[in-house]
Amino acid sequence: MNRSHRPPTGRAPSFLAIYLNDHLTGANAGVEMLRRAADAHRGGVLGTSLESLAEQVAQDRLSLRTLMADLDVPVMKTKAALGRLAEKVGRLKLNGRILSRSPLSDVLELEAMRLGVEGKAACWRSLRSLARTDPRIDTALIEELIQRAEQQVRALEAMRSACASQLFAREARGRAATPRAAEAVGRRGRHGLPGTRPT
């Protein structure tokens, strides 16, 4: 297969070139986010899982660049840099903490990662459809990438669900420990609804 880029012709990029470069931008942001999350949990089970996913996503990014080369789609370096910038700006989102990392960051980031992988899977499916008319696309590679993306979605959902359950359950227990919350819990136990009085 042809793995070289043709030089730019000065023409506007094709829709395919824009599409694939947008996904490359997303891949750059995804790798950065996964690696940062893995560093935040280094030494734990979650950190090990995220580190493994980061390596997979980095390999997927390399596969995308290979497919782009096969299709003579040049990498738009400005777009690629934007992916890394967008990930860094995304760290400024509100998560309940200003100076330190919030436990809510884990849930929000895992949700974002899952959405990113689902978008990546859609890209692979688009290329699989294009392969029906374009023999330059390695269909075996595409099928492997689709299967891997589906596995990544399942892994991220399991991690997201576990983090969300633990975080919100812990918060609920903490609130129940306060005198007012404990009183409300006691009223529920005696009367079924908080704030009701015996008749």
Coordinates of C-alpha atoms in Angstrom, one line a residue:
M1 CA 0.0 0.0 0.0
N2 CA 1.1 3.6 -0.6
R3 CA 2.1 5.1 2.8
S4 CA 3.5 8.3 1.4
H5 CA 1.8 11.7 1.4
R6 CA 1.4 13.6 -1.8
P7 CA 2.6 17.2 -1.5
P8 CA -0.1 19.8 -1.0
T9 CA -1.6 21.2 -4.2
G10 CA -2.9 24.5 -2.7
R11 CA -6.5 23.4 -3.1
A12 CA -9.0 23.4 -0.2
P13 CA -8.9 20.1 1.8
S14 CA -11.5 17.5 0.9
F15 CA -14.3 16.6 3.3
L16 CA -12.5 13.4 4.0
A17 CA -9.3 15.2 4.9
I18 CA -11.2 17.5 7.3
Y19 CA -13.1 14.6 8.8
L20 CA -10.0 12.5 9.4
N21 CA -8.0 15.4 10.7
D22 CA -10.8 16.2 13.1
H23 CA -10.6 12.7 14.5
L24 CA -6.8 12.9 14.7
T25 CA -7.3 16.1 16.8
G26 CA -9.7 14.2 19.0
A27 CA -7.2 11.3 19.3
N28 CA -4.5 13.7 20.5
A29 CA -6.8 15.1 23.2
G30 CA -7.8 11.6 24.2
V31 CA -4.3 10.3 24.6
E32 CA -3.4 13.4 26.7
M33 CA -6.5 13.0 28.9
L34 CA -6.0 9.3 29.5
R35 CA -2.3 9.7 30.4
R36 CA -3.1 12.5 32.8
A37 CA -5.9 10.5 34.5
A38 CA -3.6 7.5 34.7
D39 CA -0.9 9.6 36.4
A40 CA -3.5 10.8 38.9
H41 CA -4.2 7.2 39.9
R42 CA -0.7 5.8 39.5
G43 CA -0.2 2.7 41.7
G44 CA -3.9 1.8 41.8
V45 CA -6.1 -0.5 39.8
L46 CA -7.8 2.4 38.0
G47 CA -4.4 3.9 37.1
T48 CA -3.2 0.6 35.6
S49 CA -6.4 0.3 33.5
L50 CA -6.2 3.9 32.3
E51 CA -2.5 3.5 31.4
S52 CA -3.3 0.4 29.3
L53 CA -6.1 2.3 27.6
A54 CA -3.8 5.3 26.9
E55 CA -1.3 3.0 25.2
Q56 CA -4.2 1.5 23.1
V57 CA -5.5 4.9 22.1
A58 CA -2.0 6.0 21.2
Q59 CA -1.7 2.9 18.9
D60 CA -5.1 3.7 17.4
R61 CA -3.9 7.2 16.7
L62 CA -0.9 5.7 14.8
S63 CA -3.3 3.5 12.9
L64 CA -5.3 6.5 11.9
R65 CA -2.2 8.3 10.6
T66 CA -1.4 5.1 8.6
L67 CA -4.8 5.0 7.1
M68 CA -4.6 8.7 6.3
A69 CA -1.3 8.1 4.5
D70 CA -2.8 5.3 2.5
L71 CA -5.6 7.7 1.4
D72 CA -3.1 10.5 0.6
V73 CA -4.6 12.6 3.3
P74 CA -2.0 15.0 4.8
V75 CA -1.9 15.8 8.5
M76 CA -3.0 19.3 9.3
K77 CA -0.5 20.2 12.0
T78 CA -2.5 23.2 13.3
K79 CA -5.5 20.9 13.9
A80 CA -3.3 18.3 15.6
A81 CA -1.9 20.9 18.0
L82 CA -5.5 22.1 18.7
G83 CA -6.3 18.7 20.2
R84 CA -3.6 19.0 22.8
L85 CA -4.6 22.6 23.6
A86 CA -8.3 21.6 23.9
E87 CA -7.5 18.9 26.4
K88 CA -5.5 21.4 28.5
V89 CA -8.3 24.0 28.4
G90 CA -10.7 21.2 29.4
R91 CA -9.0 20.9 32.7
L92 CA -10.4 24.3 33.7
K93 CA -14.0 23.0 33.7
L94 CA -16.0 23.3 37.0
N95 CA -15.8 20.2 39.1
G96 CA -16.4 21.5 42.6
R97 CA -12.8 22.2 43.4
I98 CA -10.5 25.2 42.5
L99 CA -7.0 24.3 43.4
S100 CA -7.0 20.5 43.8
R101 CA -8.3 17.6 41.7
S102 CA -11.9 16.8 42.5
P103 CA -13.2 13.3 42.8
L104 CA -15.9 14.4 40.4
S105 CA -13.1 14.8 37.8
D106 CA -12.9 11.0 37.5
V107 CA -16.5 10.7 36.6
L108 CA -16.6 13.6 34.1
E109 CA -13.3 12.5 32.4
L110 CA -14.4 8.9 32.1
E111 CA -17.6 10.1 30.5
A112 CA -15.7 12.3 28.1
M113 CA -13.3 9.4 27.3
R114 CA -16.2 7.1 26.6
L115 CA -17.8 9.6 24.2
G116 CA -14.5 10.1 22.5
V117 CA -14.0 6.3 21.9
E118 CA -17.6 6.0 20.6
G119 CA -16.8 8.8 18.1
K120 CA -13.6 7.0 17.1
A121 CA -15.6 3.8 16.5
A122 CA -18.0 5.8 14.3
C123 CA -14.9 7.0 12.3
W124 CA -13.7 3.4 11.8
R125 CA -17.2 2.4 10.6
S126 CA -17.2 5.3 8.2
L127 CA -13.9 4.1 6.7
R128 CA -15.3 0.5 6.5
S129 CA -18.2 1.8 4.4
L130 CA -15.7 3.8 2.2
A131 CA -13.6 0.6 1.8
R132 CA -16.4 -0.8 -0.4
T133 CA -15.3 1.6 -3.1
D134 CA -11.7 2.4 -2.1
P135 CA -9.3 -0.5 -2.2
R136 CA -6.6 1.5 -0.5
I137 CA -8.2 1.0 2.9
D138 CA -7.0 -2.0 4.9
T139 CA -10.3 -3.6 5.8
A140 CA -8.7 -6.2 8.2
L141 CA -7.1 -3.3 10.2
I142 CA -10.5 -1.5 10.3
E143 CA -12.3 -4.5 11.7
E144 CA -9.6 -4.9 14.3
L145 CA -9.9 -1.2 15.3
I146 CA -13.7 -1.5 15.5
Q147 CA -13.5 -4.5 17.8
R148 CA -10.9 -2.8 20.0
A149 CA -13.0 0.4 20.2
E150 CA -16.0 -1.6 21.4
Q151 CA -13.9 -3.2 24.1
Q152 CA -12.6 0.2 25.2
V153 CA -16.2 1.5 25.5
R154 CA -17.1 -1.4 27.7
A155 CA -14.0 -0.9 29.9
L156 CA -14.6 2.8 30.3
E157 CA -18.2 2.3 31.1
A158 CA -17.3 -0.1 33.8
M159 CA -14.8 2.3 35.3
R160 CA -17.2 5.3 35.0
S161 CA -20.1 3.4 36.6
A162 CA -17.9 2.2 39.5
C163 CA -16.5 5.7 40.1
A164 CA -19.9 7.4 40.0
S165 CA -21.4 4.8 42.4
Q166 CA -18.6 5.1 44.9
L167 CA -18.5 8.9 44.8
F168 CA -22.2 9.6 45.1
A169 CA -22.7 6.8 47.7
R170 CA -19.9 8.2 49.8
E171 CA -21.3 11.7 49.5
A172 CA -24.8 10.5 50.6
R173 CA -23.2 8.7 53.6
G174 CA -21.4 11.9 54.5
R175 CA -24.6 14.0 54.4
A176 CA -26.5 11.4 56.5
A177 CA -23.8 11.7 59.2
T178 CA -24.8 15.4 59.8
P179 CA -27.3 15.9 62.6
R180 CA -30.0 17.4 60.4
A181 CA -29.6 14.6 57.8
A182 CA -29.6 11.9 60.5
E183 CA -32.9 13.4 61.9
A184 CA -34.5 13.3 58.4
V185 CA -33.4 9.7 58.0
G186 CA -34.9 8.8 61.3
R187 CA -38.2 10.4 60.4
R188 CA -38.3 8.4 57.1
G189 CA -37.8 5.2 59.1
R190 CA -40.7 6.1 61.5
H191 CA -43.2 7.6 59.2
G192 CA -42.2 6.8 55.6
L193 CA -41.8 10.4 54.5
P194 CA -39.5 13.1 55.9
G195 CA -41.3 15.8 57.8
T196 CA -44.6 13.9 58.5
R197 CA -46.1 13.7 62.0
P198 CA -48.0 10.9 63.5
T199 CA -51.7 11.2 63.2

